[in-house]
Amino acid sequence: MSRVLSGIQASGQLTLGNYIGAIQNFVKLQESHECFFMVVDMHAITVPQEPEALREQTESVAALFIAAGIDPAKSSVFVQSHVPAHAEMGWLFTTLAYMGELERMTQYKDKSAGKDSIGAGLFVYPTLMAADILLYNADLVPVGDDQKQHLELTRDLANRFNARFGDYFNIPEGYTPKVGARIMSLDDASKKMSKSNPNPASYIALLDPPDVIRKKISRATTDSGREVKFNPAEKPEVSNLMSIYSHCAGLTLQEIEDRYEGQGYGAFKKELAEHVVATLEPLQARYAEIRSSGELHDILRQGAEQVSVVANRTVRDVKERMGFVMPR
Ligand code: AMP
Ligand code: TRP
């Protein structure tokens, strides 16, 4: 059975974009693959985090994974920092990476642009991500378009290790959904929906209450026309809302066009809001249950125990190949 690994950062609220673009896929993949899903807290601290906020966000993302349908009986769900092998492997891979290739990473360039002081962690971020993936010899890594460059670097580092120290790593492949790979902002369809947008009306957070969701959708930008037609080049706002509709209601884009033929945007937006609410309400109820029951910590402990077996073996093999004296 091939192995899947992915991670989501513990920073800020998760959005409907994360759900449609990433988590819904995780839930499907667990039916046919051996899956490892983690909350990456050590990546989150590459930009300053308040300790209390980091704790809250880490637990929240983990609980959302489970509330969204990731089943701990099928997948290992864990927190990156609970498995120290990530930090150790991250260092080993940092020594294999070149400054030049890290300087070329667009996420690093974006996050450091215009800053006087740039954290060193932000610079080596991709070597820790390579460690995350290679520790488990993952075959498939579901990530959005923005992470493809990091995955390419992971592949380069794996090949570099194999060339210097003998074949060991599998070369992982990316995996991006065909529809919904990019859910766009509600106020500006040229930007992706993101939890880091300072305007909360631009995204739907998975934990937004129903009335907030209704309000955000009713105010979402459309265009001066009145036809519900899927055409991302000419009607990017309406097309984005249609993608969301399609995911939440389980209708095809054609079915949506037919349904709203000649009706304008009012009815479309109203029903879209109800489909989003109906998708998120059960998730929110399950989330509240998980947070209050205390079961989350048991799930995370078990997840970390399961994956540590694989991770520790990889670190030991890698160190041995690199020439470290192994304790006897
Ligand atoms: P991030 O929120 O950037 O840490 O991303 C976590 C995961 O969610 C990654 O796999 C992203 O590609 C995915 N993701 C984030 N925002 C969106 C979006 N607006 N549309 C689709 N996928 C997204
Ligand atoms: N860098 C990824 C993001 O921001 C998160 C991440 C960290 C990740 N380690 C990973 C994703 C390993 C996939 C596999 O979305």
Coordinates of C-alpha atoms and ligand atoms in Angstrom, one line a residue:
M1 CA 0.0 0.0 0.0
S2 CA 1.6 3.3 -0.9
R3 CA 2.2 5.9 1.8
V4 CA 0.8 9.4 2.0
L5 CA 2.1 12.2 4.2
S6 CA 1.0 15.8 4.6
G7 CA 1.0 18.5 7.1
I8 CA -0.8 21.8 7.9
Q9 CA 0.7 24.6 9.9
A10 CA -0.5 25.5 13.3
S11 CA -1.0 29.1 12.6
G12 CA -4.3 31.0 12.3
Q13 CA -7.7 29.6 11.5
L14 CA -8.2 26.9 8.9
T15 CA -10.5 28.1 6.0
L16 CA -12.9 26.5 3.6
G17 CA -9.9 26.6 1.1
N18 CA -7.9 24.3 3.4
Y19 CA -10.9 22.1 3.7
I20 CA -11.7 21.8 0.0
G21 CA -8.1 21.9 -1.2
A22 CA -6.5 19.7 1.4
I23 CA -8.5 18.1 4.1
Q24 CA -11.3 16.6 2.0
N25 CA -8.5 14.9 0.0
F26 CA -6.9 13.5 3.1
V27 CA -10.2 12.0 4.1
K28 CA -10.5 10.3 0.7
L29 CA -6.9 9.1 0.5
Q30 CA -7.2 7.3 3.8
E31 CA -9.5 4.7 2.2
S32 CA -6.8 3.5 -0.2
H33 CA -3.4 4.5 1.3
E34 CA -1.4 4.3 4.5
C35 CA -1.7 7.9 5.8
F36 CA 0.2 10.2 8.1
F37 CA -1.3 13.6 8.8
M38 CA 0.5 16.0 11.1
V39 CA 0.1 19.5 12.6
V40 CA 3.4 21.2 11.9
D41 CA 4.1 23.3 14.9
M42 CA 7.8 23.5 14.4
H43 CA 7.2 25.1 11.0
A44 CA 4.8 27.5 12.5
I45 CA 7.5 29.0 14.8
T46 CA 9.5 30.2 11.8
V47 CA 7.5 33.4 12.2
P48 CA 6.9 34.6 15.8
Q49 CA 4.0 33.0 17.7
E50 CA 2.6 33.8 21.0
P51 CA 3.0 30.7 23.2
E52 CA -0.7 30.5 24.2
A53 CA -1.8 31.0 20.6
L54 CA 0.5 28.3 19.4
R55 CA -0.9 25.8 21.9
E56 CA -4.5 26.7 21.0
Q57 CA -3.9 26.6 17.2
T58 CA -2.1 23.2 17.4
E59 CA -4.9 21.6 19.3
S60 CA -7.5 23.3 17.1
V61 CA -6.0 22.1 13.8
A62 CA -5.6 18.5 15.1
A63 CA -9.2 18.5 16.3
L64 CA -10.4 19.9 12.9
F65 CA -8.6 17.0 11.1
I66 CA -10.6 14.6 13.1
A67 CA -13.9 16.5 13.0
A68 CA -13.5 16.7 9.2
G69 CA -13.4 12.9 8.9
I70 CA -9.8 11.8 9.3
D71 CA -10.2 8.6 11.2
P72 CA -7.5 7.8 13.7
A73 CA -8.2 4.1 13.3
K74 CA -7.2 4.5 9.6
S75 CA -4.7 7.3 9.6
S76 CA -1.9 8.4 12.0
V77 CA -2.6 11.9 13.3
F78 CA 0.1 13.5 15.2
V79 CA 1.9 16.7 16.2
Q80 CA 5.3 17.3 14.5
S81 CA 7.1 18.3 17.8
H82 CA 5.9 15.1 19.5
V83 CA 8.3 13.2 17.3
P84 CA 11.8 14.6 17.9
A85 CA 13.2 12.7 14.9
H86 CA 11.8 15.6 12.8
A87 CA 14.2 18.1 14.3
E88 CA 17.1 15.7 14.1
M89 CA 16.5 14.8 10.5
G90 CA 15.9 18.4 9.7
W91 CA 19.4 19.2 10.9
L92 CA 20.9 16.4 8.8
F93 CA 19.2 17.7 5.7
T94 CA 20.1 21.3 6.4
T95 CA 23.7 20.2 6.0
L96 CA 22.9 18.7 2.6
A97 CA 21.2 21.8 1.2
Y98 CA 22.9 24.7 -0.5
M99 CA 22.3 28.4 0.4
G100 CA 21.7 29.1 -3.3
E101 CA 18.8 26.7 -3.6
L102 CA 17.2 27.9 -0.4
E103 CA 17.5 31.5 -1.5
R104 CA 15.5 30.6 -4.6
M105 CA 12.4 29.5 -2.7
T106 CA 9.5 31.8 -3.4
Q107 CA 7.9 31.3 0.0
Y108 CA 11.1 32.5 1.6
K109 CA 11.4 35.4 -0.7
D110 CA 7.7 36.4 -0.1
K111 CA 7.9 36.0 3.7
S112 CA 11.2 37.9 4.0
A113 CA 10.5 40.6 1.5
G114 CA 11.0 44.1 3.0
K115 CA 12.0 42.8 6.5
D116 CA 15.2 44.1 8.2
S117 CA 15.7 41.0 10.2
I118 CA 14.8 37.6 8.8
G119 CA 14.6 34.6 11.0
A120 CA 17.1 31.8 10.1
G121 CA 14.3 29.3 10.7
L122 CA 12.4 30.8 7.8
F123 CA 15.4 30.2 5.6
V124 CA 15.9 26.5 6.5
Y125 CA 12.1 25.9 6.5
P126 CA 12.2 23.7 3.4
T127 CA 14.9 21.4 4.8
L128 CA 12.6 20.6 7.8
M129 CA 9.8 19.9 5.3
A130 CA 12.0 17.5 3.4
A131 CA 12.8 15.8 6.7
D132 CA 9.1 15.5 7.4
I133 CA 8.4 13.7 4.1
L134 CA 11.6 11.6 3.9
L135 CA 11.4 10.3 7.5
Y136 CA 8.4 8.2 6.3
N137 CA 9.6 7.5 2.8
A138 CA 6.3 8.9 1.6
D139 CA 5.2 8.1 -1.9
L140 CA 2.5 10.8 -2.3
V141 CA 2.4 14.2 -0.7
P142 CA -0.9 16.0 -1.1
V143 CA -0.1 19.8 -1.2
G144 CA -1.4 22.8 -3.0
D145 CA 0.4 24.6 -5.9
D146 CA 2.3 26.9 -3.5
Q147 CA 4.2 23.9 -2.0
K148 CA 5.4 22.4 -5.2
Q149 CA 8.7 24.1 -5.1
H150 CA 9.4 22.8 -1.6
L151 CA 8.5 19.3 -2.8
E152 CA 10.9 19.6 -5.7
L153 CA 13.7 20.5 -3.3
T154 CA 12.7 17.5 -1.2
R155 CA 13.2 15.3 -4.3
D156 CA 16.6 16.9 -5.0
L157 CA 17.7 16.3 -1.4
A158 CA 16.6 12.7 -1.5
N159 CA 18.5 12.2 -4.8
R160 CA 21.6 13.9 -3.4
F161 CA 21.5 11.7 -0.3
N162 CA 21.1 8.6 -2.4
A163 CA 24.0 9.6 -4.7
R164 CA 26.4 10.3 -1.8
F165 CA 25.4 7.6 0.7
G166 CA 23.8 4.9 -1.4
D167 CA 20.2 4.4 -2.5
Y168 CA 17.9 4.7 0.4
F169 CA 15.1 7.2 -0.2
N170 CA 12.1 6.8 -2.4
I171 CA 11.5 9.9 -4.5
P172 CA 8.1 11.3 -3.4
E173 CA 5.5 12.7 -5.8
G174 CA 3.1 15.6 -5.3
Y175 CA -0.6 15.1 -5.4
T176 CA -3.0 18.0 -6.2
P177 CA -6.7 17.8 -6.6
K178 CA -8.1 18.6 -10.0
V179 CA -11.0 20.7 -8.9
G180 CA -10.8 23.0 -5.9
A181 CA -6.9 23.1 -5.8
R182 CA -7.4 26.9 -5.4
I183 CA -10.4 28.4 -3.7
M184 CA -10.1 32.1 -4.1
S185 CA -10.8 35.0 -1.7
L186 CA -14.4 36.2 -1.4
D187 CA -13.4 39.8 -1.9
D188 CA -10.8 39.4 -4.6
A189 CA -10.8 36.4 -6.9
S190 CA -7.2 37.0 -7.9
K191 CA -5.9 35.9 -4.5
K192 CA -6.2 32.5 -2.9
M193 CA -8.5 32.3 0.2
S194 CA -6.1 32.4 3.1
K195 CA -6.2 32.5 6.8
S196 CA -3.4 35.1 6.8
N197 CA -5.5 37.7 4.9
P198 CA -6.1 40.6 7.4
N199 CA -9.6 41.0 6.1
P200 CA -11.8 38.2 7.7
A201 CA -14.6 38.8 5.2
S202 CA -12.2 37.4 2.5
Y203 CA -12.4 33.9 3.9
I204 CA -14.8 31.5 5.5
A205 CA -13.2 30.0 8.6
L206 CA -14.2 26.4 9.3
L207 CA -15.4 27.5 12.7
D208 CA -17.3 30.6 11.6
P209 CA -20.9 30.5 13.1
P210 CA -23.7 30.0 10.5
D211 CA -24.8 33.6 10.6
V212 CA -21.3 34.8 9.9
I213 CA -21.1 32.4 7.0
R214 CA -24.4 33.7 5.6
K215 CA -23.2 37.3 5.9
K216 CA -19.8 36.7 4.3
I217 CA -21.4 34.9 1.3
S218 CA -24.1 37.5 0.8
R219 CA -21.4 40.2 0.7
A220 CA -19.0 38.2 -1.5
T221 CA -17.9 40.1 -4.6
T222 CA -19.6 39.1 -7.9
D223 CA -19.8 41.1 -11.1
S224 CA -22.2 43.4 -12.8
G225 CA -23.8 40.6 -14.8
R226 CA -26.5 38.3 -13.6
E227 CA -25.7 35.0 -15.1
V228 CA -24.5 32.0 -13.0
K229 CA -21.9 30.7 -15.5
F230 CA -18.6 28.9 -14.9
N231 CA -16.0 30.9 -16.7
P232 CA -12.9 31.5 -14.5
A233 CA -11.3 33.9 -17.1
E234 CA -14.3 36.2 -17.6
K235 CA -16.3 35.6 -14.4
P236 CA -13.7 34.7 -11.7
E237 CA -15.8 35.7 -8.7
V238 CA -18.9 33.8 -9.7
S239 CA -16.8 30.8 -10.9
N240 CA -15.1 30.6 -7.5
L241 CA -18.5 30.6 -5.7
M242 CA -19.6 27.9 -8.1
S243 CA -16.6 25.7 -7.2
I244 CA -17.4 26.1 -3.5
Y245 CA -21.1 25.3 -4.3
S246 CA -20.1 22.2 -6.3
H247 CA -18.0 20.9 -3.4
C248 CA -20.5 21.6 -0.7
A249 CA -23.7 20.5 -2.5
G250 CA -22.2 17.6 -4.5
L251 CA -23.6 19.1 -7.8
T252 CA -21.7 19.5 -11.0
L253 CA -21.0 22.9 -12.4
Q254 CA -23.4 22.2 -15.2
E255 CA -26.2 21.3 -12.8
I256 CA -25.6 24.5 -10.9
E257 CA -25.8 26.6 -14.1
D258 CA -29.1 24.9 -15.1
R259 CA -30.6 25.4 -11.6
Y260 CA -30.0 29.2 -11.6
E261 CA -30.7 29.9 -15.3
G262 CA -32.3 33.3 -15.6
Q263 CA -32.4 33.9 -11.8
G264 CA -29.6 36.3 -11.0
Y265 CA -27.2 36.0 -8.1
G266 CA -29.5 36.5 -5.2
A267 CA -31.0 33.0 -5.1
F268 CA -27.7 31.4 -6.0
K269 CA -25.9 33.1 -3.1
K270 CA -28.6 32.3 -0.6
E271 CA -28.6 28.6 -1.4
L272 CA -24.8 28.5 -1.6
A273 CA -24.7 29.8 2.0
E274 CA -27.1 27.1 3.2
H275 CA -25.0 24.4 1.5
V276 CA -21.8 25.7 3.2
V277 CA -23.6 25.9 6.5
A278 CA -24.9 22.3 6.1
T279 CA -21.3 21.2 5.3
L280 CA -19.7 22.9 8.2
E281 CA -22.4 22.4 11.0
P282 CA -21.7 18.7 11.6
L283 CA -18.0 19.4 11.5
Q284 CA -18.4 22.1 14.1
A285 CA -20.5 19.9 16.3
R286 CA -17.9 17.1 16.2
Y287 CA -15.2 19.6 16.8
A288 CA -16.8 20.9 20.0
E289 CA -17.2 17.3 21.2
I290 CA -13.5 16.5 20.5
R291 CA -12.3 19.6 22.2
S292 CA -14.4 19.1 25.3
S293 CA -14.0 15.3 25.7
G294 CA -10.2 15.1 26.1
E295 CA -9.9 12.3 23.6
L296 CA -7.7 14.5 21.4
H297 CA -4.7 14.0 23.5
D298 CA -5.0 10.2 23.5
I299 CA -5.3 10.3 19.7
L300 CA -2.2 12.4 19.3
R301 CA -0.2 10.3 21.8
Q302 CA -1.1 7.2 19.9
G303 CA -0.4 8.8 16.6
A304 CA 3.1 9.9 17.7
E305 CA 3.8 6.4 19.1
Q306 CA 2.9 4.8 15.8
V307 CA 4.9 7.1 13.6
S308 CA 7.9 7.2 15.9
V309 CA 8.7 3.6 15.1
V310 CA 9.1 4.5 11.4
A311 CA 10.8 7.8 12.0
N312 CA 13.3 6.6 14.5
R313 CA 14.4 3.7 12.2
T314 CA 14.9 6.2 9.3
V315 CA 17.1 8.5 11.4
R316 CA 19.2 5.6 12.7
D317 CA 19.7 4.3 9.1
V318 CA 20.5 7.8 7.8
K319 CA 23.0 8.5 10.5
E320 CA 24.7 5.1 10.1
R321 CA 25.0 5.8 6.3
M322 CA 26.4 9.2 6.9
G323 CA 29.2 7.8 9.2
F324 CA 27.9 8.6 12.7
V325 CA 29.2 6.3 15.4
M326 CA 26.1 4.4 16.5
P327 CA 25.7 3.8 20.3
R328 CA 26.4 0.2 21.2
Ligands
AMP1 P1 -1.7 26.6 4.4 O1 -2.9 27.1 4.9 O2 -1.0 27.5 3.4 O3 -0.7 26.1 5.5 O4 -2.0 25.3 3.5 C1 -2.4 24.1 4.1 C2 -3.0 23.2 2.9 O5 -4.2 23.7 2.5 C3 -2.0 23.2 1.7 O6 -2.1 21.9 1.1 C4 -2.6 24.2 0.8 O7 -2.4 23.9 -0.6 C5 -4.1 24.0 1.1 N1 -4.8 25.3 0.8 C6 -4.6 26.5 1.5 N2 -5.4 27.5 1.0 C7 -6.1 26.9 0.0 C8 -7.1 27.5 -1.0 N3 -7.5 28.7 -0.9 N4 -7.6 26.6 -1.9 C9 -7.2 25.4 -2.0 N5 -6.3 24.8 -1.1 C10 -5.7 25.6 -0.2
TRP2 N1 4.9 23.8 4.2 C1 3.5 23.2 4.2 C2 2.5 24.3 4.0 O1 2.7 25.5 4.4 C3 3.3 22.5 5.5 C4 4.2 21.3 5.6 C5 5.2 21.1 6.5 C6 4.0 20.1 4.9 N2 5.7 19.8 6.3 C7 5.1 19.2 5.4 C8 3.2 19.7 3.9 C9 5.2 17.9 4.8 C10 3.4 18.4 3.3 C11 4.4 17.5 3.8 O2 1.4 24.1 3.6

